[in-house]
Amino acid sequence: MSLSVKIKTAQCEYEQPTGLYINGEFIKGIDGKTFETINPSTEKPICSVHEATEQDVDVAVKAARECFENHWRDAIPEQRGKLLVKLSELFERDSDILASIEALDNGKAFNMAKVDVSMSASCLRYYGGWADKVEGKVIDTSPDTFNYTKSEPIGVCGQIIPWNFPLLMWAWKIGPAIACGNTVVIKTAEQTPLSGLYAAKLVQEAGFPPGVINVITGFGRTAGAAIAKHMDIDKVAFTGSTPVGRQIMKDAASSNLKKVTLELGGKSPNIVFDDADIDNAISWVNFGIFFNHGQCCCAGSRIYVQEGIYDKFLARFKERAHKNVVGDPFGKDTFQGPQVSKLQFDRIMGYIEHGKQEGAKVEVGGQRVGDTGYFIQPTIFSGVNENMKIMKEEIFGPVSSIAKFSTEEEVIKLGNGTNYGLAAGVHTSNLSRALRVSSALKAGTVWVNTYNTLHHQLPFGGFKESGIGRELGEAALSNYCQTKTVSIRLGDALFG
């Protein structure tokens, strides 16, 4: 099998790498296995890519280790920064190609994918700027000692990324790890391997030394598990579901007790008070749940509306949901493409059926769109209660539940009534209330009069079962550094 294939999309024609990117080159997997990646719009294969096994993970880790110990850990920070900035520029140059890959392989609307590419480039450039600003400090304890701390890279980092934002999560992981001087073995999601491999091609073009960034494609149960258990990986970062996150923690603990950061699931409340600007609130609530086909860990899937405007809001929200254009990701007006896979499609439709069986009312949607592709109508349930499955479990699809509340105290309790704590939204014109409720909600991010407005400068991560550690911002650097204390005795010996 060749290590690349020519692919034509509605926007461009390009050369797609299909091999594993290890030690600066694309290679075949040791076992020679490949697997197909499916276009979720047509349900037909796009191409096949090489499948990494445990042996391939060993090869990638060896390359990363040798690079780290022999060169990269001592590379001038400015050099690391320049390489990340160069990579960001290549992302921008090839933005149409990268967005086309995301639309083809993931199913997200091309126009939305363009934003993902822009945000990915900005993230890489941001951490390029941080590379020469990771510093220690001097700590004065006595005249007879000179003490200082320094931040050192952790070493070889294993990174496992999800399928909902393939390229953006690639950048979120790579940026801080490289800025801090680590080397990386990153595994793409088996459902969406293509953009990560194309990004590896750009890594090669940017001039990163072989072994700094290694990109492998494979399955979680084999390649992902091998990363989590590997004795020569110093740290593992994972974005995905909470059950898999638990398993990665177990594997990390039972192997070499490697450091772990996890960005996991959510069941986020989006709260609308009587005094909210209703037009603004409807726009953001709609975006909060139906953006990215609802396949968003921080999706505002539990919508709580104060009783004074509930009926009006529901009627207007239904009208707005009907306007969301579901269809071909390359369509000019498309907002929502297909779900990523048959498995995910079936899972979401199962939740919709369960909601109906439990007595919730379908206000909008609840059905498949067309008979080809994994398209689902934007769906709104009313008449829900807190014990229903659709109110308790992460659906990860274009399905929302809307409920009425009376008081601020009541909705805070409802909002916090989940094992998750990734995000929340508050819509109100009262600044004091916004501050009060934001402080009371147990969530890593609280958006006020907006939703899903992530930015590379703002830390992102969860409370409770939504994860450990933070992505983005300066905070992400601490995930990829370790502090060394050096204490030098300047005076005479204390003991004769």
One Martini backbone bead per residue (centre of mass of N, CA, C, O) as a GRO file, in nm:
protein
  496
    1MET     BB    1   0.096   0.036   0.022
    2SER     BB    2   0.067   0.346   0.007
    3LEU     BB    3   0.149   0.671   0.180
    4SER     BB    4  -0.064   0.789  -0.031
    5VAL     BB    5  -0.352   0.997  -0.141
    6LYS     BB    6  -0.575   1.115  -0.366
    7ILE     BB    7  -0.800   1.391  -0.292
    8LYS     BB    8  -1.140   1.496  -0.359
    9THR     BB    9  -1.319   1.788  -0.314
   10ALA     BB   10  -1.530   2.063  -0.324
   11GLN     BB   11  -1.253   2.252  -0.270
   12CYS     BB   12  -1.024   2.020  -0.326
   13GLU     BB   13  -0.693   1.892  -0.406
   14TYR     BB   14  -0.499   1.627  -0.245
   15GLU     BB   15  -0.239   1.490  -0.037
   16GLN     BB   16  -0.278   1.196   0.158
   17PRO     BB   17  -0.165   1.073   0.427
   18THR     BB   18  -0.131   0.706   0.559
   19GLY     BB   19   0.091   0.695   0.750
   20LEU     BB   20   0.317   0.676   0.990
   21TYR     BB   21   0.458   0.931   1.205
   22ILE     BB   22   0.806   0.855   1.241
   23ASN     BB   23   1.096   1.009   1.273
   24GLY     BB   24   1.018   1.211   1.015
   25GLU     BB   25   0.833   0.973   0.881
   26PHE     BB   26   0.657   0.779   0.661
   27ILE     BB   27   0.509   0.464   0.761
   28LYS     BB   28   0.460   0.147   0.809
   29GLY     BB   29   0.324  -0.088   0.968
   30ILE     BB   30   0.443  -0.372   1.098
   31ASP     BB   31   0.174  -0.549   1.020
   32GLY     BB   32   0.019  -0.400   0.770
   33LYS     BB   33  -0.222  -0.261   0.873
   34THR     BB   34  -0.556  -0.147   0.794
   35PHE     BB   35  -0.803   0.127   0.778
   36GLU     BB   36  -1.106   0.270   0.749
   37THR     BB   37  -1.247   0.578   0.650
   38ILE     BB   38  -1.556   0.749   0.696
   39ASN     BB   39  -1.811   0.907   0.533
   40PRO     BB   40  -2.086   1.046   0.700
   41SER     BB   41  -2.253   1.141   0.441
   42THR     BB   42  -2.226   0.843   0.268
   43GLU     BB   43  -2.098   0.573   0.408
   44LYS     BB   44  -1.815   0.588   0.270
   45PRO     BB   45  -1.508   0.541   0.183
   46ILE     BB   46  -1.212   0.724   0.156
   47CYS     BB   47  -0.979   0.553   0.308
   48SER     BB   48  -0.667   0.413   0.404
   49VAL     BB   49  -0.488   0.341   0.706
   50HIS     BB   50  -0.254   0.290   0.926
   51GLU     BB   51  -0.207   0.053   1.191
   52ALA     BB   52  -0.137   0.079   1.516
   53THR     BB   53   0.054  -0.090   1.740
   54GLU     BB   54   0.239  -0.170   2.004
   55GLN     BB   55   0.500  -0.171   1.834
   56ASP     BB   56   0.467   0.116   1.717
   57VAL     BB   57   0.474   0.260   1.984
   58ASP     BB   58   0.762   0.178   2.053
   59VAL     BB   59   0.895   0.324   1.815
   60ALA     BB   60   0.793   0.608   1.882
   61VAL     BB   61   0.911   0.627   2.169
   62LYS     BB   62   1.204   0.589   2.094
   63ALA     BB   63   1.225   0.840   1.918
   64ALA     BB   64   1.140   1.042   2.139
   65ARG     BB   65   1.361   0.973   2.344
   66GLU     BB   66   1.614   1.026   2.175
   67CYS     BB   67   1.548   1.319   2.113
   68PHE     BB   68   1.527   1.425   2.400
   69GLU     BB   69   1.814   1.334   2.516
   70ASN     BB   70   2.002   1.440   2.254
   71HIS     BB   71   1.837   1.742   2.205
   72TRP     BB   72   1.555   1.881   2.282
   73ARG     BB   73   1.591   1.957   2.589
   74ASP     BB   74   1.839   2.170   2.481
   75ALA     BB   75   1.684   2.351   2.326
   76ILE     BB   76   1.620   2.649   2.224
   77PRO     BB   77   1.338   2.811   2.295
   78GLU     BB   78   1.325   2.984   2.037
   79GLN     BB   79   1.316   2.744   1.843
   80ARG     BB   80   1.047   2.628   1.932
   81GLY     BB   81   0.884   2.882   1.866
   82LYS     BB   82   0.945   2.900   1.561
   83LEU     BB   83   0.820   2.626   1.484
   84LEU     BB   84   0.530   2.688   1.577
   85VAL     BB   85   0.490   2.934   1.397
   86LYS     BB   86   0.539   2.791   1.131
   87LEU     BB   87   0.306   2.591   1.162
   88SER     BB   88   0.082   2.804   1.172
   89GLU     BB   89   0.136   2.912   0.883
   90LEU     BB   90   0.070   2.641   0.739
   91PHE     BB   91  -0.219   2.625   0.828
   92GLU     BB   92  -0.306   2.885   0.683
   93ARG     BB   93  -0.222   2.809   0.398
   94ASP     BB   94  -0.400   2.514   0.439
   95SER     BB   95  -0.701   2.571   0.525
   96ASP     BB   96  -0.876   2.439   0.301
   97ILE     BB   97  -0.770   2.155   0.337
   98LEU     BB   98  -0.826   2.112   0.638
   99ALA     BB   99  -1.132   2.174   0.623
  100SER     BB  100  -1.197   1.951   0.420
  101ILE     BB  101  -1.115   1.716   0.598
  102GLU     BB  102  -1.317   1.767   0.824
  103ALA     BB  103  -1.572   1.751   0.646
  104LEU     BB  104  -1.516   1.461   0.541
  105ASP     BB  105  -1.436   1.295   0.817
  106ASN     BB  106  -1.645   1.439   1.032
  107GLY     BB  107  -1.889   1.652   0.902
  108LYS     BB  108  -1.831   1.934   0.922
  109ALA     BB  109  -1.872   2.235   0.843
  110PHE     BB  110  -1.668   2.413   0.651
  111ASN     BB  111  -1.707   2.692   0.789
  112MET     BB  112  -1.639   2.577   1.070
  113ALA     BB  113  -1.362   2.450   1.001
  114LYS     BB  114  -1.219   2.716   0.947
  115VAL     BB  115  -1.222   2.799   1.244
  116ASP     BB  116  -1.058   2.565   1.353
  117VAL     BB  117  -0.800   2.634   1.197
  118SER     BB  118  -0.758   2.916   1.312
  119MET     BB  119  -0.745   2.822   1.612
  120SER     BB  120  -0.503   2.633   1.575
  121ALA     BB  121  -0.300   2.844   1.480
  122SER     BB  122  -0.325   3.029   1.729
  123CYS     BB  123  -0.232   2.821   1.936
  124LEU     BB  124   0.051   2.770   1.823
  125ARG     BB  125   0.144   3.066   1.837
  126TYR     BB  126   0.105   3.110   2.136
  127TYR     BB  127   0.313   2.882   2.225
  128GLY     BB  128   0.548   3.006   2.078
  129GLY     BB  129   0.554   3.255   2.277
  130TRP     BB  130   0.612   3.069   2.544
  131ALA     BB  131   0.888   2.916   2.511
  132ASP     BB  132   1.066   3.186   2.635
  133LYS     BB  133   0.864   3.200   2.928
  134VAL     BB  134   0.974   2.962   3.095
  135GLU     BB  135   1.010   3.002   3.444
  136GLY     BB  136   1.173   3.084   3.726
  137LYS     BB  137   1.303   3.131   4.071
  138VAL     BB  138   1.400   3.319   4.343
  139ILE     BB  139   1.472   3.207   4.688
  140ASP     BB  140   1.481   3.368   4.996
  141THR     BB  141   1.619   3.232   5.311
  142SER     BB  142   1.936   3.316   5.322
  143PRO     BB  143   2.265   3.437   5.313
  144ASP     BB  144   2.389   3.120   5.277
  145THR     BB  145   2.182   3.097   5.027
  146PHE     BB  146   2.103   2.970   4.694
  147ASN     BB  147   1.777   2.981   4.543
  148TYR     BB  148   1.614   2.781   4.283
  149THR     BB  149   1.392   2.757   4.011
  150LYS     BB  150   1.292   2.513   3.751
  151SER     BB  151   1.157   2.445   3.437
  152GLU     BB  152   1.094   2.119   3.319
  153PRO     BB  153   1.062   1.879   3.122
  154ILE     BB  154   0.920   1.565   3.129
  155GLY     BB  155   0.927   1.438   2.814
  156VAL     BB  156   0.739   1.184   2.720
  157CYS     BB  157   0.432   1.230   2.541
  158GLY     BB  158   0.110   1.111   2.560
  159GLN     BB  159  -0.156   1.147   2.307
  160ILE     BB  160  -0.524   1.156   2.315
  161ILE     BB  161  -0.766   1.208   2.067
  162PRO     BB  162  -1.056   1.316   1.934
  163TRP     BB  163  -1.337   1.342   1.687
  164ASN     BB  164  -1.477   1.635   1.714
  165PHE     BB  165  -1.170   1.796   1.717
  166PRO     BB  166  -0.908   1.702   1.562
  167LEU     BB  167  -0.726   1.958   1.510
  168LEU     BB  168  -0.766   2.123   1.769
  169MET     BB  169  -0.662   1.900   1.966
  170TRP     BB  170  -0.386   1.882   1.845
  171ALA     BB  171  -0.303   2.174   1.920
  172TRP     BB  172  -0.361   2.169   2.226
  173LYS     BB  173  -0.139   1.951   2.275
  174ILE     BB  174   0.120   2.040   2.122
  175GLY     BB  175   0.186   2.326   2.210
  176PRO     BB  176   0.271   2.299   2.521
  177ALA     BB  177   0.464   2.058   2.494
  178ILE     BB  178   0.674   2.199   2.304
  179ALA     BB  179   0.726   2.463   2.459
  180CYS     BB  180   0.851   2.285   2.713
  181GLY     BB  181   1.036   2.038   2.566
  182ASN     BB  182   0.888   1.806   2.450
  183THR     BB  183   0.785   1.494   2.344
  184VAL     BB  184   0.568   1.318   2.094
  185VAL     BB  185   0.278   1.090   2.110
  186ILE     BB  186   0.009   1.093   1.878
  187LYS     BB  187  -0.335   0.994   1.881
  188THR     BB  188  -0.578   0.942   1.677
  189ALA     BB  189  -0.881   0.900   1.585
  190GLU     BB  190  -1.029   0.642   1.411
  191GLN     BB  191  -1.257   0.827   1.273
  192THR     BB  192  -1.020   1.088   1.245
  193PRO     BB  193  -0.708   1.071   1.088
  194LEU     BB  194  -0.638   1.289   0.857
  195SER     BB  195  -0.554   1.570   0.982
  196GLY     BB  196  -0.314   1.467   1.153
  197LEU     BB  197  -0.146   1.370   0.908
  198TYR     BB  198  -0.130   1.640   0.764
  199ALA     BB  199   0.007   1.786   1.000
  200ALA     BB  200   0.267   1.613   0.982
  201LYS     BB  201   0.353   1.725   0.709
  202LEU     BB  202   0.395   2.014   0.834
  203VAL     BB  203   0.608   1.939   1.036
  204GLN     BB  204   0.815   1.859   0.827
  205GLU     BB  205   0.820   2.138   0.678
  206ALA     BB  206   0.899   2.315   0.934
  207GLY     BB  207   1.161   2.144   1.079
  208PHE     BB  208   1.132   1.929   1.268
  209PRO     BB  209   1.281   1.714   1.440
  210PRO     BB  210   1.320   1.400   1.462
  211GLY     BB  211   1.082   1.288   1.723
  212VAL     BB  212   0.911   1.518   1.840
  213ILE     BB  213   0.673   1.441   1.632
  214ASN     BB  214   0.431   1.176   1.665
  215VAL     BB  215   0.197   1.015   1.434
  216ILE     BB  216  -0.082   0.805   1.507
  217THR     BB  217  -0.286   0.532   1.388
  218GLY     BB  218  -0.570   0.397   1.574
  219PHE     BB  219  -0.678   0.213   1.846
  220GLY     BB  220  -0.765   0.234   2.170
  221ARG     BB  221  -0.734  -0.076   2.260
  222THR     BB  222  -0.429  -0.055   2.159
  223ALA     BB  223  -0.268   0.215   2.116
  224GLY     BB  224  -0.389   0.364   2.359
  225ALA     BB  225  -0.313   0.154   2.575
  226ALA     BB  226  -0.007   0.158   2.518
  227ILE     BB  227   0.035   0.448   2.612
  228ALA     BB  228  -0.079   0.427   2.906
  229LYS     BB  229   0.132   0.169   2.975
  230HIS     BB  230   0.396   0.291   2.917
  231MET     BB  231   0.727   0.293   3.057
  232ASP     BB  232   0.842   0.552   2.853
  233ILE     BB  233   0.610   0.730   2.949
  234ASP     BB  234   0.561   1.033   3.144
  235LYS     BB  235   0.290   1.130   2.991
  236VAL     BB  236  -0.075   1.165   2.983
  237ALA     BB  237  -0.317   1.278   2.737
  238PHE     BB  238  -0.682   1.317   2.752
  239THR     BB  239  -0.965   1.315   2.522
  240GLY     BB  240  -1.299   1.227   2.646
  241SER     BB  241  -1.435   0.994   2.814
  242THR     BB  242  -1.481   0.904   3.137
  243PRO     BB  243  -1.440   0.593   3.125
  244VAL     BB  244  -1.165   0.611   2.976
  245GLY     BB  245  -1.023   0.792   3.182
  246ARG     BB  246  -1.021   0.582   3.407
  247GLN     BB  247  -0.845   0.373   3.256
  248ILE     BB  248  -0.597   0.553   3.220
  249MET     BB  249  -0.539   0.588   3.519
  250LYS     BB  250  -0.491   0.291   3.577
  251ASP     BB  251  -0.261   0.247   3.372
  252ALA     BB  252  -0.071   0.465   3.486
  253ALA     BB  253  -0.053   0.342   3.776
  254SER     BB  254   0.032   0.034   3.687
  255SER     BB  255   0.292   0.132   3.576
  256ASN     BB  256   0.479   0.445   3.607
  257LEU     BB  257   0.313   0.679   3.723
  258LYS     BB  258   0.207   0.873   3.526
  259LYS     BB  259   0.115   1.153   3.419
  260VAL     BB  260  -0.218   1.324   3.427
  261THR     BB  261  -0.455   1.437   3.177
  262LEU     BB  262  -0.813   1.538   3.170
  263GLU     BB  263  -1.074   1.566   2.915
  264LEU     BB  264  -1.412   1.536   2.958
  265GLY     BB  265  -1.721   1.525   3.027
  266GLY     BB  266  -2.073   1.648   2.995
  267LYS     BB  267  -2.373   1.835   3.159
  268SER     BB  268  -2.464   2.131   3.074
  269PRO     BB  269  -2.582   2.427   3.194
  270ASN     BB  270  -2.842   2.657   3.064
  271ILE     BB  271  -2.924   2.978   3.191
  272VAL     BB  272  -3.247   3.157   3.198
  273PHE     BB  273  -3.353   3.461   3.275
  274ASP     BB  274  -3.604   3.694   3.277
  275ASP     BB  275  -3.378   3.940   3.214
  276ALA     BB  276  -3.306   3.850   2.950
  277ASP     BB  277  -3.199   3.864   2.631
  278ILE     BB  278  -3.381   3.675   2.424
  279ASP     BB  279  -3.232   3.688   2.156
  280ASN     BB  280  -2.951   3.627   2.262
  281ALA     BB  281  -3.016   3.365   2.414
  282ILE     BB  282  -3.118   3.195   2.175
  283SER     BB  283  -2.861   3.204   2.010
  284TRP     BB  284  -2.674   3.069   2.233
  285VAL     BB  285  -2.837   2.815   2.292
  286ASN     BB  286  -2.826   2.703   2.009
  287PHE     BB  287  -2.513   2.699   1.994
  288GLY     BB  288  -2.463   2.533   2.260
  289ILE     BB  289  -2.595   2.256   2.125
  290PHE     BB  290  -2.564   2.255   1.785
  291PHE     BB  291  -2.284   2.273   1.778
  292ASN     BB  292  -2.120   2.027   1.621
  293HIS     BB  293  -2.382   1.837   1.646
  294GLY     BB  294  -2.340   1.814   1.973
  295GLN     BB  295  -2.018   1.737   1.963
  296CYS     BB  296  -1.974   1.853   2.283
  297CYS     BB  297  -1.854   1.854   2.601
  298CYS     BB  298  -1.994   2.162   2.661
  299ALA     BB  299  -2.275   2.128   2.606
  300GLY     BB  300  -2.599   2.289   2.642
  301SER     BB  301  -2.832   2.045   2.727
  302ARG     BB  302  -2.934   2.199   2.991
  303ILE     BB  303  -3.229   2.389   2.994
  304TYR     BB  304  -3.295   2.680   3.195
  305VAL     BB  305  -3.612   2.848   3.248
  306GLN     BB  306  -3.776   3.098   3.357
  307GLU     BB  307  -4.117   3.120   3.410
  308GLY     BB  308  -4.173   3.412   3.284
  309ILE     BB  309  -4.035   3.302   2.979
  310TYR     BB  310  -4.077   3.009   2.888
  311ASP     BB  311  -4.293   3.008   2.660
  312LYS     BB  312  -4.154   3.214   2.479
  313PHE     BB  313  -3.884   3.071   2.451
  314LEU     BB  314  -3.975   2.803   2.332
  315ALA     BB  315  -4.101   2.914   2.075
  316ARG     BB  316  -3.837   3.056   1.973
  317PHE     BB  317  -3.648   2.809   1.981
  318LYS     BB  318  -3.798   2.643   1.772
  319GLU     BB  319  -3.763   2.840   1.541
  320ARG     BB  320  -3.451   2.837   1.544
  321ALA     BB  321  -3.403   2.532   1.497
  322HIS     BB  322  -3.542   2.523   1.212
  323LYS     BB  323  -3.298   2.704   1.079
  324ASN     BB  324  -3.113   2.479   1.084
  325VAL     BB  325  -2.884   2.356   0.860
  326VAL     BB  326  -2.908   2.030   0.726
  327GLY     BB  327  -2.609   1.882   0.566
  328ASP     BB  328  -2.384   1.937   0.356
  329PRO     BB  329  -2.075   2.043   0.454
  330PHE     BB  330  -2.033   2.208   0.163
  331GLY     BB  331  -2.254   2.385   0.216
  332LYS     BB  332  -2.314   2.717   0.237
  333ASP     BB  333  -2.561   2.689   0.482
  334THR     BB  334  -2.436   2.493   0.667
  335PHE     BB  335  -2.444   2.391   1.018
  336GLN     BB  336  -2.527   2.073   1.006
  337GLY     BB  337  -2.405   1.775   1.000
  338PRO     BB  338  -2.305   1.479   1.057
  339GLN     BB  339  -2.244   1.232   1.229
  340VAL     BB  340  -1.949   1.054   1.263
  341SER     BB  341  -2.120   0.774   1.306
  342LYS     BB  342  -2.304   0.497   1.341
  343LEU     BB  343  -2.267   0.464   1.642
  344GLN     BB  344  -2.350   0.755   1.719
  345PHE     BB  345  -2.622   0.759   1.584
  346ASP     BB  346  -2.748   0.524   1.746
  347ARG     BB  347  -2.708   0.646   2.024
  348ILE     BB  348  -2.882   0.899   1.988
  349MET     BB  349  -3.146   0.756   1.899
  350GLY     BB  350  -3.169   0.603   2.167
  351TYR     BB  351  -3.214   0.854   2.344
  352ILE     BB  352  -3.465   0.957   2.206
  353GLU     BB  353  -3.636   0.705   2.263
  354HIS     BB  354  -3.607   0.717   2.570
  355GLY     BB  355  -3.745   0.992   2.610
  356LYS     BB  356  -4.020   0.904   2.505
  357GLN     BB  357  -4.066   0.663   2.707
  358GLU     BB  358  -4.044   0.868   2.967
  359GLY     BB  359  -4.238   1.135   2.859
  360ALA     BB  360  -4.116   1.316   2.675
  361LYS     BB  361  -4.132   1.604   2.467
  362VAL     BB  362  -4.132   1.663   2.127
  363GLU     BB  363  -4.082   1.975   1.979
  364VAL     BB  364  -3.821   1.895   1.807
  365GLY     BB  365  -3.766   1.647   1.600
  366GLY     BB  366  -3.635   1.303   1.641
  367GLN     BB  367  -3.501   1.255   1.351
  368ARG     BB  368  -3.406   1.165   1.063
  369VAL     BB  369  -3.207   1.268   0.780
  370GLY     BB  370  -3.284   1.091   0.558
  371ASP     BB  371  -3.106   0.780   0.409
  372THR     BB  372  -2.816   0.924   0.403
  373GLY     BB  373  -2.639   0.934   0.650
  374TYR     BB  374  -2.576   1.089   0.989
  375PHE     BB  375  -2.858   1.246   1.019
  376ILE     BB  376  -2.996   1.486   1.263
  377GLN     BB  377  -3.228   1.644   1.415
  378PRO     BB  378  -3.296   1.898   1.588
  379THR     BB  379  -3.353   1.855   1.947
  380ILE     BB  380  -3.646   1.903   2.165
  381PHE     BB  381  -3.714   1.871   2.509
  382SER     BB  382  -3.991   1.837   2.717
  383GLY     BB  383  -4.108   1.731   3.015
  384VAL     BB  384  -3.882   1.708   3.226
  385ASN     BB  385  -3.662   1.529   3.449
  386GLU     BB  386  -3.388   1.454   3.659
  387ASN     BB  387  -3.427   1.122   3.609
  388MET     BB  388  -3.367   1.128   3.329
  389LYS     BB  389  -3.148   1.018   3.099
  390ILE     BB  390  -3.136   1.290   2.923
  391MET     BB  391  -3.043   1.453   3.202
  392LYS     BB  392  -2.779   1.268   3.295
  393GLU     BB  393  -2.659   1.199   3.013
  394GLU     BB  394  -2.430   1.192   2.767
  395ILE     BB  395  -2.503   1.226   2.422
  396PHE     BB  396  -2.352   1.370   2.182
  397GLY     BB  397  -2.582   1.564   2.048
  398PRO     BB  398  -2.879   1.716   1.895
  399VAL     BB  399  -2.979   1.729   2.225
  400SER     BB  400  -3.238   1.879   2.420
  401SER     BB  401  -3.335   2.009   2.749
  402ILE     BB  402  -3.630   2.169   2.887
  403ALA     BB  403  -3.672   2.378   3.182
  404LYS     BB  404  -3.825   2.491   3.474
  405PHE     BB  405  -3.788   2.786   3.692
  406SER     BB  406  -3.791   3.010   3.977
  407THR     BB  407  -3.510   3.022   4.132
  408GLU     BB  408  -3.185   3.069   4.194
  409GLU     BB  409  -3.145   2.840   4.399
  410GLU     BB  410  -3.271   2.617   4.230
  411VAL     BB  411  -3.080   2.633   3.972
  412ILE     BB  412  -2.818   2.573   4.113
  413LYS     BB  413  -2.894   2.291   4.204
  414LEU     BB  414  -2.954   2.181   3.922
  415GLY     BB  415  -2.681   2.247   3.787
  416ASN     BB  416  -2.519   2.066   4.017
  417GLY     BB  417  -2.690   1.788   3.944
  418THR     BB  418  -2.392   1.648   3.875
  419ASN     BB  419  -2.092   1.478   3.794
  420TYR     BB  420  -2.035   1.717   3.636
  421GLY     BB  421  -1.789   2.020   3.543
  422LEU     BB  422  -1.724   2.194   3.271
  423ALA     BB  423  -1.994   2.374   3.215
  424ALA     BB  424  -2.169   2.701   3.176
  425GLY     BB  425  -2.472   2.908   3.164
  426VAL     BB  426  -2.556   3.271   3.172
  427HIS     BB  427  -2.868   3.467   3.148
  428THR     BB  428  -2.832   3.820   3.206
  429SER     BB  429  -2.867   4.177   3.313
  430ASN     BB  430  -2.742   4.099   3.598
  431LEU     BB  431  -2.438   4.128   3.733
  432SER     BB  432  -2.468   4.017   4.017
  433ARG     BB  433  -2.595   3.750   3.931
  434ALA     BB  434  -2.371   3.653   3.748
  435LEU     BB  435  -2.156   3.635   3.973
  436ARG     BB  436  -2.309   3.457   4.174
  437VAL     BB  437  -2.369   3.210   3.988
  438SER     BB  438  -2.082   3.156   3.887
  439SER     BB  439  -1.973   3.086   4.174
  440ALA     BB  440  -2.187   2.845   4.234
  441LEU     BB  441  -2.090   2.695   3.997
  442LYS     BB  442  -1.964   2.361   3.912
  443ALA     BB  443  -1.732   2.491   3.690
  444GLY     BB  444  -1.469   2.561   3.473
  445THR     BB  445  -1.688   2.710   3.287
  446VAL     BB  446  -1.847   3.040   3.256
  447TRP     BB  447  -2.100   3.169   3.063
  448VAL     BB  448  -2.200   3.510   2.979
  449ASN     BB  449  -2.397   3.583   2.726
  450THR     BB  450  -2.283   3.303   2.620
  451TYR     BB  451  -2.128   3.030   2.406
  452ASN     BB  452  -1.855   2.848   2.310
  453THR     BB  453  -1.616   3.075   2.373
  454LEU     BB  454  -1.328   2.990   2.291
  455HIS     BB  455  -0.973   3.036   2.401
  456HIS     BB  456  -0.627   3.014   2.407
  457GLN     BB  457  -0.608   3.206   2.681
  458LEU     BB  458  -0.825   3.012   2.813
  459PRO     BB  459  -0.892   2.808   3.045
  460PHE     BB  460  -0.969   2.443   3.014
  461GLY     BB  461  -1.191   2.259   3.235
  462GLY     BB  462  -1.276   2.037   3.504
  463PHE     BB  463  -1.492   1.929   3.728
  464LYS     BB  464  -1.494   1.651   3.870
  465GLU     BB  465  -1.578   1.420   3.604
  466SER     BB  466  -1.431   1.633   3.379
  467GLY     BB  467  -1.137   1.627   3.517
  468ILE     BB  468  -0.771   1.696   3.478
  469GLY     BB  469  -0.681   1.991   3.443
  470ARG     BB  470  -0.553   2.217   3.179
  471GLU     BB  471  -0.633   2.389   2.902
  472LEU     BB  472  -0.483   2.638   2.802
  473GLY     BB  473  -0.305   2.876   2.848
  474GLU     BB  474  -0.085   2.896   3.102
  475ALA     BB  475  -0.195   2.644   3.256
  476ALA     BB  476  -0.094   2.418   3.051
  477LEU     BB  477   0.213   2.420   3.121
  478SER     BB  478   0.196   2.253   3.394
  479ASN     BB  479   0.149   1.974   3.240
  480TYR     BB  480   0.470   2.002   3.096
  481CYS     BB  481   0.602   2.047   3.382
  482GLN     BB  482   0.884   2.052   3.613
  483THR     BB  483   1.005   2.116   3.935
  484LYS     BB  484   1.321   2.251   4.024
  485THR     BB  485   1.534   2.250   4.307
  486VAL     BB  486   1.804   2.479   4.396
  487SER     BB  487   2.060   2.448   4.658
  488ILE     BB  488   2.311   2.682   4.770
  489ARG     BB  489   2.596   2.687   4.954
  490LEU     BB  490   2.785   2.979   5.081
  491GLY     BB  491   2.877   2.899   5.342
  492ASP     BB  492   2.976   2.742   5.588
  493ALA     BB  493   2.986   2.484   5.766
  494LEU     BB  494   2.765   2.359   6.005
  495PHE     BB  495   2.938   2.094   6.030
  496GLY     BB  496   3.260   2.011   6.128
   0.00000   0.00000   0.00000
